[in-house]
CSV table of C-alpha atoms and ligand atoms in Angstrom, one decimal:
chain,number,residue,atom,x,y,z
A,1,MET,CA,101.5,84.6,105.1
A,2,LYS,CA,98.4,82.4,105.0
A,3,ALA,CA,94.7,83.3,104.7
A,4,ILE,CA,91.3,82.1,106.0
A,5,ILE,CA,88.1,82.6,104.1
A,6,LEU,CA,84.9,82.2,106.1
A,7,VAL,CA,82.5,80.2,104.0
A,8,GLY,CA,80.1,78.7,106.5
A,9,GLY,CA,76.9,80.9,106.4
A,10,GLN,CA,73.6,79.5,104.9
A,11,GLY,CA,73.0,82.7,102.8
A,12,THR,CA,69.6,82.9,103.9
A,13,ARG,CA,69.1,86.6,102.5
A,14,MET,CA,70.0,85.1,99.0
A,15,ARG,CA,67.1,82.6,98.9
A,16,PRO,CA,65.8,81.2,96.7
A,17,LEU,CA,69.1,81.3,94.8
A,18,THR,CA,70.9,79.6,97.7
A,19,ASN,CA,68.5,76.7,98.2
A,20,HIS,CA,70.9,74.6,96.2
A,21,ILE,CA,74.2,76.2,96.4
A,22,PRO,CA,76.1,78.2,99.0
A,23,LYS,CA,76.2,82.0,98.6
A,24,ASN,CA,79.9,82.0,98.4
A,25,ILE,CA,80.1,80.0,95.2
A,26,VAL,CA,77.2,81.5,93.3
A,27,PRO,CA,78.5,82.7,89.8
A,28,LEU,CA,79.6,86.1,89.5
A,29,CYS,CA,79.9,86.9,85.8
A,30,GLY,CA,80.2,83.1,85.1
A,31,VAL,CA,82.8,82.4,87.8
A,32,PRO,CA,82.3,80.9,91.3
A,33,PHE,CA,82.3,84.0,93.6
A,34,LEU,CA,85.1,82.9,95.9
A,35,THR,CA,87.5,82.7,92.8
A,36,TYR,CA,87.8,86.5,93.0
A,37,GLN,CA,88.9,86.3,96.8
A,38,VAL,CA,91.4,83.5,95.8
A,39,GLU,CA,92.9,85.6,93.0
A,40,ALA,CA,93.2,88.8,95.2
A,41,LEU,CA,95.2,86.6,97.8
A,42,ARG,CA,97.3,85.1,95.2
A,43,LYS,CA,98.1,88.4,93.7
A,44,VAL,CA,99.8,89.4,96.9
A,45,GLY,CA,101.7,86.2,97.1
A,46,ILE,CA,99.4,84.3,99.5
A,47,ARG,CA,99.4,80.7,98.3
A,48,GLU,CA,98.0,78.8,101.2
A,49,ILE,CA,94.4,79.4,102.0
A,50,VAL,CA,91.9,77.6,104.7
A,51,PHE,CA,88.3,77.5,103.7
A,52,SER,CA,86.3,77.5,106.8
A,53,ILE,CA,83.3,75.5,105.8
A,54,GLY,CA,80.0,74.3,107.4
A,55,TYR,CA,77.1,74.5,104.9
A,56,ARG,CA,77.1,72.1,101.9
A,57,PRO,CA,80.8,71.5,102.2
A,58,GLN,CA,80.8,68.9,99.3
A,59,ASP,CA,79.6,71.7,96.8
A,60,ILE,CA,82.4,73.9,97.8
A,61,LYS,CA,85.0,71.2,97.6
A,62,LYS,CA,83.9,70.0,94.2
A,63,VAL,CA,84.5,73.5,92.8
A,64,PHE,CA,87.9,74.4,94.4
A,65,ARG,CA,89.3,70.9,95.2
A,66,SER,CA,93.1,71.3,96.1
A,67,GLY,CA,93.3,74.8,94.5
A,68,SER,CA,96.1,73.9,92.2
A,69,HIS,CA,94.2,74.9,89.0
A,70,LEU,CA,94.1,78.4,90.7
A,71,GLY,CA,97.8,78.3,91.7
A,72,VAL,CA,97.1,78.1,95.5
A,73,LYS,CA,96.9,75.2,98.2
A,74,ILE,CA,93.5,75.1,99.7
A,75,HIS,CA,92.8,73.4,103.0
A,76,TYR,CA,89.2,72.8,104.3
A,77,ALA,CA,88.4,73.2,108.0
A,78,LEU,CA,85.0,71.7,108.4
A,79,GLU,CA,82.6,72.5,111.3
A,80,ASN,CA,79.8,70.1,112.4
A,81,HIS,CA,77.7,72.8,113.7
A,82,PRO,CA,78.0,76.6,113.1
A,83,LEU,CA,80.9,78.0,115.1
A,84,GLY,CA,80.2,81.7,114.5
A,85,THR,CA,82.6,83.9,112.7
A,86,ALA,CA,85.4,83.8,115.4
A,87,GLY,CA,84.7,80.0,116.3
A,88,ALA,CA,85.1,79.4,112.6
A,89,ILE,CA,88.5,81.2,112.7
A,90,LYS,CA,89.6,79.4,115.7
A,91,ASN,CA,88.7,76.0,114.0
A,92,THR,CA,91.5,76.7,111.2
A,93,GLU,CA,94.1,77.0,113.7
A,94,LYS,CA,95.8,73.5,113.0
A,95,PHE,CA,96.4,74.7,109.4
A,96,VAL,CA,97.7,78.3,110.1
A,97,LYS,CA,100.0,77.1,112.8
A,98,ARG,CA,100.6,80.3,114.7
A,99,SER,CA,101.4,82.5,111.8
A,100,PRO,CA,99.8,85.9,111.1
A,101,VAL,CA,96.7,85.6,108.8
A,102,VAL,CA,94.5,87.6,106.4
A,103,ILE,CA,91.0,86.8,106.9
A,104,PHE,CA,88.0,87.4,104.5
A,105,ASN,CA,84.3,87.2,105.0
A,106,GLY,CA,83.5,85.0,102.0
A,107,ASP,CA,80.8,87.3,100.5
A,108,ILE,CA,82.8,90.5,99.9
A,109,LEU,CA,83.9,91.8,96.5
A,110,THR,CA,86.7,94.6,97.0
A,111,ASP,CA,89.9,95.7,95.5
A,112,ILE,CA,91.3,96.6,98.9
A,113,PRO,CA,95.1,96.8,98.7
A,114,LEU,CA,96.0,93.9,100.9
A,115,SER,CA,99.9,94.6,100.8
A,116,THR,CA,99.3,98.1,102.1
A,117,MET,CA,97.0,96.8,104.8
A,118,ILE,CA,99.5,94.2,106.0
A,119,ALA,CA,102.2,96.6,106.0
A,120,LEU,CA,100.2,99.0,108.2
A,121,HIS,CA,99.4,96.1,110.4
A,122,LYS,CA,103.0,95.2,111.0
A,123,LYS,CA,104.2,98.7,111.3
A,124,LYS,CA,101.7,99.7,114.2
A,125,LYS,CA,102.3,96.1,115.7
A,126,HIS,CA,98.6,95.5,116.0
A,127,TRP,CA,97.1,92.2,117.2
A,128,ALA,CA,94.1,92.8,114.8
A,129,THR,CA,93.7,95.2,111.9
A,130,LEU,CA,90.3,95.6,110.3
A,131,GLY,CA,89.7,96.9,106.8
A,132,LEU,CA,87.0,99.6,106.9
A,133,VAL,CA,84.9,101.3,104.3
A,134,ARG,CA,82.5,104.1,104.2
A,135,VAL,CA,78.8,103.4,103.6
A,136,GLU,CA,75.7,105.6,103.6
A,137,ASP,CA,73.8,103.3,105.9
A,138,PRO,CA,75.9,101.3,108.5
A,139,THR,CA,72.9,99.7,110.1
A,140,ALA,CA,73.3,96.3,108.1
A,141,TYR,CA,77.0,96.2,109.0
A,142,GLY,CA,79.6,96.5,111.9
A,143,LEU,CA,80.0,100.1,112.9
A,144,VAL,CA,83.7,100.9,113.8
A,145,LEU,CA,84.9,104.1,115.5
A,146,MET,CA,88.5,105.1,115.4
A,147,ASP,CA,90.8,107.5,117.2
A,148,PRO,CA,93.0,110.0,115.1
A,149,LYS,CA,95.9,107.5,115.2
A,150,GLY,CA,93.9,104.7,113.5
A,151,GLY,CA,93.2,102.7,116.9
A,152,ILE,CA,89.7,101.2,117.1
A,153,THR,CA,87.7,102.6,119.9
A,154,LYS,CA,84.2,101.1,119.3
A,155,PHE,CA,82.7,98.2,117.4
A,156,LEU,CA,79.0,98.0,117.3
A,157,GLU,CA,77.4,95.2,115.0
A,158,LYS,CA,74.3,96.1,113.4
A,159,PRO,CA,73.6,99.3,115.1
A,160,ALA,CA,70.2,100.9,115.5
A,161,ALA,CA,69.7,104.0,113.4
A,162,GLU,CA,70.0,106.2,116.5
A,163,GLU,CA,73.3,104.7,117.3
A,164,VAL,CA,75.0,105.5,114.0
A,165,VAL,CA,77.5,108.3,114.8
A,166,ALA,CA,80.0,107.6,111.8
A,167,ASP,CA,80.1,106.1,108.3
A,168,THR,CA,83.0,103.6,108.8
A,169,ILE,CA,82.0,99.9,108.9
A,170,ASN,CA,83.8,96.6,109.1
A,171,ALA,CA,84.6,95.5,105.6
A,172,GLY,CA,85.1,92.0,106.6
A,173,VAL,CA,88.8,91.8,105.8
A,174,TYR,CA,91.1,91.2,108.8
A,175,VAL,CA,94.7,90.8,109.6
A,176,PHE,CA,95.2,88.7,112.9
A,177,GLU,CA,98.3,87.8,114.9
A,178,PRO,CA,98.5,84.5,116.4
A,179,GLU,CA,97.7,86.0,119.9
A,180,VAL,CA,94.0,86.6,118.8
A,181,PHE,CA,93.4,83.1,118.4
A,182,ASP,CA,94.3,82.5,122.0
A,183,LEU,CA,91.2,84.8,122.9
A,184,ILE,CA,88.8,82.5,121.2
A,185,PRO,CA,87.3,79.6,123.1
A,186,PRO,CA,87.6,76.3,121.0
A,187,GLY,CA,84.5,74.2,119.7
A,188,VAL,CA,81.8,76.7,120.7
A,189,ASN,CA,79.8,79.1,118.7
A,190,TYR,CA,81.7,82.7,119.3
A,191,SER,CA,81.2,85.7,117.2
A,192,ALA,CA,84.0,87.9,116.0
A,193,GLU,CA,81.8,90.9,115.9
A,194,ARG,CA,79.8,90.6,119.1
A,195,ALA,CA,82.4,88.8,121.2
A,196,LEU,CA,85.9,88.9,119.9
A,197,PHE,CA,86.2,92.4,119.0
A,198,PRO,CA,84.6,93.9,122.1
A,199,HIS,CA,87.0,91.5,124.2
A,200,LEU,CA,90.1,93.0,122.2
A,201,LEU,CA,88.7,96.6,123.1
A,202,LYS,CA,87.9,95.7,126.8
A,203,ASP,CA,91.5,94.3,127.3
A,204,ASN,CA,93.1,97.2,125.5
A,205,HIS,CA,94.9,94.9,123.0
A,206,PRO,CA,96.5,96.7,119.9
A,207,PHE,CA,93.6,96.9,117.5
A,208,GLY,CA,93.5,99.2,114.6
A,209,GLY,CA,91.6,100.0,111.3
A,210,PHE,CA,92.7,100.5,107.7
A,211,VAL,CA,90.3,102.8,105.7
A,212,TRP,CA,89.7,101.9,102.1
A,213,GLU,CA,88.0,104.4,99.7
A,214,GLY,CA,87.9,102.0,96.6
A,215,TYR,CA,85.5,99.3,95.5
A,216,TRP,CA,83.5,97.3,98.2
A,217,GLN,CA,80.4,95.3,98.1
A,218,ASP,CA,78.8,92.7,100.2
A,219,ILE,CA,77.1,90.4,97.7
A,220,GLY,CA,74.7,88.8,100.3
A,221,THR,CA,71.3,90.0,98.9
A,222,PRO,CA,69.9,89.5,95.5
A,223,ARG,CA,70.0,93.1,94.7
A,224,LYS,CA,73.6,93.6,95.7
A,225,TYR,CA,74.4,90.4,93.9
A,226,LEU,CA,72.8,91.8,90.7
A,227,THR,CA,74.6,95.3,90.9
A,228,SER,CA,77.9,93.5,91.5
A,229,HIS,CA,77.6,92.1,88.0
A,230,TRP,CA,77.1,95.5,86.7
A,231,ASP,CA,80.1,96.9,88.6
A,232,VAL,CA,82.2,94.1,87.1
A,233,LEU,CA,81.0,94.8,83.4
A,234,ASN,CA,81.4,98.5,83.7
A,235,GLY,CA,84.9,98.3,85.2
A,236,ALA,CA,84.0,99.7,88.6
A,237,PHE,CA,85.5,96.5,90.0
A,238,PRO,CA,88.6,95.3,88.0
A,239,VAL,CA,88.0,91.9,86.5
A,240,TYR,CA,90.2,89.2,87.6
A,241,ALA,CA,88.1,86.5,85.7
A,242,LYS,CA,89.6,85.4,82.4
A,243,LEU,CA,86.8,86.7,80.3
A,244,ASN,CA,87.2,86.0,76.4
A,245,ARG,CA,87.0,89.7,75.4
A,246,ARG,CA,85.6,90.7,72.1
A,247,GLN,CA,85.0,94.1,70.7
A,248,ASN,CA,82.3,96.3,72.0
A,249,LYS,CA,82.6,94.7,75.5
A,250,ILE,CA,80.8,91.6,74.3
A,251,PHE,CA,82.3,88.7,76.2
A,252,MET,CA,81.4,85.5,74.3
A,253,GLY,CA,81.9,82.0,75.1
A,254,LYS,CA,82.6,79.0,72.8
A,255,ASN,CA,80.0,77.6,70.4
A,256,VAL,CA,77.4,80.2,70.8
A,257,LYS,CA,74.8,80.3,68.0
A,258,LEU,CA,73.3,83.7,66.9
A,259,GLY,CA,70.1,83.7,64.8
A,260,LYS,CA,69.3,86.3,62.1
A,261,GLY,CA,68.8,89.8,63.2
A,262,VAL,CA,70.1,89.4,66.7
A,263,LEU,CA,71.1,92.6,68.5
A,264,LEU,CA,74.0,92.4,70.9
A,265,LYS,CA,74.8,95.5,72.9
A,266,GLY,CA,77.7,95.4,75.4
A,267,PRO,CA,78.7,95.1,78.1
A,268,VAL,CA,77.3,91.6,78.1
A,269,ILE,CA,78.4,88.1,78.8
A,270,ILE,CA,77.2,85.1,76.8
A,271,GLY,CA,78.2,81.7,78.2
A,272,ASP,CA,79.4,78.7,76.2
A,273,GLY,CA,76.9,77.0,74.1
A,274,CYS,CA,74.2,79.6,74.1
A,275,VAL,CA,71.6,79.8,71.6
A,276,ILE,CA,70.1,83.2,70.7
A,277,HIS,CA,67.2,83.0,68.2
A,278,ASP,CA,66.1,85.4,65.5
A,279,ASP,CA,65.6,89.1,66.2
A,280,ALA,CA,66.3,88.6,70.0
A,281,ARG,CA,68.1,91.4,71.8
A,282,ILE,CA,70.7,91.0,74.4
A,283,LEU,CA,71.3,94.4,75.9
A,284,PRO,CA,73.8,95.9,78.3
A,285,TYR,CA,74.5,94.0,81.6
A,286,ALA,CA,72.9,90.9,80.6
A,287,VAL,CA,74.8,87.8,81.9
A,288,LEU,CA,73.8,84.5,80.4
A,289,GLY,CA,75.4,81.4,81.8
A,290,LYS,CA,76.3,78.2,79.8
A,291,ASN,CA,73.8,76.6,77.4
A,292,CYS,CA,71.0,79.2,77.9
A,293,VAL,CA,68.4,79.6,75.0
A,294,VAL,CA,66.8,83.0,74.3
A,295,GLY,CA,63.8,82.7,72.0
A,296,LYS,CA,62.7,84.8,69.1
A,297,LYS,CA,62.1,88.6,69.6
A,298,SER,CA,62.8,88.2,73.4
A,299,MET,CA,65.0,90.8,75.2
A,300,VAL,CA,67.4,90.4,78.1
A,301,SER,CA,69.0,93.4,79.8
A,302,LYS,CA,70.4,94.0,83.2
A,303,SER,CA,69.7,90.5,84.3
A,304,VAL,CA,71.7,87.3,85.4
A,305,LEU,CA,70.8,83.9,84.0
A,306,TRP,CA,72.6,80.8,85.5
A,307,ASP,CA,73.4,77.8,83.4
A,308,ASP,CA,70.7,76.0,81.3
A,309,VAL,CA,68.0,78.7,81.4
A,310,LEU,CA,65.4,78.3,78.5
A,311,VAL,CA,63.5,81.5,77.6
A,312,GLY,CA,60.8,81.3,75.0
A,313,ASP,CA,59.7,83.7,72.4
A,314,HIS,CA,58.5,87.3,73.0
A,315,VAL,CA,59.8,87.5,76.7
A,316,ASN,CA,61.3,90.6,78.2
A,317,LEU,CA,63.7,90.2,81.1
A,318,ASP,CA,64.9,93.3,82.8
A,319,GLU,CA,66.6,93.3,86.2
A,320,VAL,CA,65.7,89.7,87.0
A,321,ILE,CA,67.9,86.8,88.3
A,322,LEU,CA,67.0,83.4,87.2
A,323,GLY,CA,68.6,80.2,88.8
A,324,ARG,CA,70.0,77.2,86.9
A,325,GLY,CA,67.6,75.5,84.6
A,326,CYS,CA,64.6,77.9,84.8
A,327,ARG,CA,62.1,77.8,82.0
A,328,ILE,CA,60.2,80.8,80.8
A,329,SER,CA,57.5,80.0,78.3
A,330,SER,CA,56.8,82.3,75.4
A,331,HIS,CA,54.9,85.4,75.9
A,332,SER,CA,55.0,85.1,79.6
A,333,ARG,CA,55.9,88.2,81.9
A,334,VAL,CA,58.4,88.1,84.6
A,335,GLY,CA,58.6,91.4,86.5
A,336,ALA,CA,61.6,93.6,87.0
A,337,GLY,CA,63.2,92.6,90.4
A,338,SER,CA,62.0,89.0,90.2
A,339,VAL,CA,64.4,86.3,91.5
A,340,LEU,CA,63.6,82.8,90.6
A,341,GLY,CA,65.3,79.7,92.1
A,342,ASP,CA,66.7,76.7,90.2
A,343,HIS,CA,64.4,74.9,87.9
A,344,ALA,CA,61.4,77.4,88.3
A,345,ARG,CA,58.9,77.3,85.5
A,346,VAL,CA,56.8,80.4,84.5
B,1,GDD,N1,82.5,78.8,108.8
B,1,GDD,C1,81.6,79.8,109.2
B,1,GDD,N2,80.8,79.5,110.3
B,1,GDD,N3,81.4,80.9,108.5
B,1,GDD,C2,80.4,81.7,108.8
B,1,GDD,C3,79.6,81.5,110.0
B,1,GDD,C4,79.8,80.2,110.7
B,1,GDD,O1,79.2,79.9,111.7
B,1,GDD,N4,78.6,82.4,110.1
B,1,GDD,C5,79.0,83.4,109.2
B,1,GDD,N5,79.9,82.9,108.4
B,1,GDD,C6,80.5,83.4,107.2
B,1,GDD,C7,79.5,83.8,106.0
B,1,GDD,O2,79.5,82.8,105.1
B,1,GDD,C8,80.1,85.0,105.5
B,1,GDD,O3,81.1,84.9,104.5
B,1,GDD,C9,80.8,85.7,106.6
B,1,GDD,O4,81.1,84.7,107.6
B,1,GDD,C10,80.0,86.9,107.2
B,1,GDD,O5,78.8,86.4,107.5
B,1,GDD,P1,77.4,87.2,107.1
B,1,GDD,O6,76.3,86.4,107.6
B,1,GDD,O7,77.4,87.5,105.7
B,1,GDD,O8,77.6,88.5,107.9
B,1,GDD,P2,76.9,90.0,107.7
B,1,GDD,O9,77.1,90.3,106.2
B,1,GDD,O10,75.5,90.1,108.4
B,1,GDD,O11,78.0,90.9,108.5
B,1,GDD,C11,79.4,90.8,108.4
B,1,GDD,O12,80.0,91.2,107.4
B,1,GDD,C12,79.8,92.8,107.1
B,1,GDD,C13,80.4,93.2,105.9
B,1,GDD,O13,79.9,92.6,104.8
B,1,GDD,C14,80.0,91.3,109.8
B,1,GDD,O14,81.3,90.9,109.7
B,1,GDD,C15,79.8,92.8,109.7
B,1,GDD,O15,80.6,93.3,110.8
B,1,GDD,C16,80.4,93.4,108.4
B,1,GDD,O16,80.2,94.8,108.3
B,2,MG,MG1,77.6,89.2,104.5
């Protein structure tokens, strides 16, 4: 089996973090996000993956190249203008060559058991099977209703509050048979959620769901991106990334310099080449990228710092996200919940 990952969105809800990088490759615990999806596919024996790309394609190619370093073969299906989620799937057709495929929205982190889902898809002889999860508020997602036999009876994208009559939503993981590709018009913008799924329902094609009660998160907003780090660090999401594990859940890179009296309290990640000056405190759920500097008596907790961030002395950072190369001068204040884009200065 082959797989497709949808990587074309602009990540507008993640700005300013995504001003210089597609959201699908933002670092999650120091590893480009899509790596987690590639690993999940490789784990079930899927070795050929098509990235359906549109926004900043070179950035993505630079990171993933041929995929050989991850043990997979990656193809790139490039679109000149956004084709929508189904149009982007259709655009990969020449690579998947009429074989059944697993499809991922490129911004979800989940431990959904793909083998079980694929087995169910085959057993039920569905044309399409959607992974489904339960959430408290479905209004930001695709609401999905099922009959008792697991057939999908309704799909409603971004329902209004009064339309919410269930808690099962589209998790953004699909298995498709080649027949589904034939329903998508080529070369035009066509939405899976607003056009393709309603079409499958209208024409009564075999269309079912697989409900998953385990871990699931869409990382597409800064808050969810931040909490995904906490989930990886506290083990709610099983880690695929090869983290260099030290005692007390302190994941430390190479050539880290620690000053006198530095307090490290796990779980934390400290990237290669970081310098932590005297009496600084790196407290639970701090994630420091490569070559960050934390000044004297400063504190970092529940925060994500990308590479090359410089934090002066006597600065407290709690629940913030700082893009690459940010500079925070000594004694300045950055409020909890702040999100600063690359190279911001405070
Ligand atoms: N190639 C390509 N081209 N990819 C696209 C395009 C496009 O035109 N538009 C979106 N994508 C990619 C995005 O990069 C993302 O990985 C995925 O498709 C889903 O798009 P989002 O913009 O993140 O959609 P959403 O989060 O609002 O809703 C979708 O995901 C929810 C689960 O997280 C829908 O599929 C919902 O039904 C679902 O519940
Ligand atoms: Mg999304």
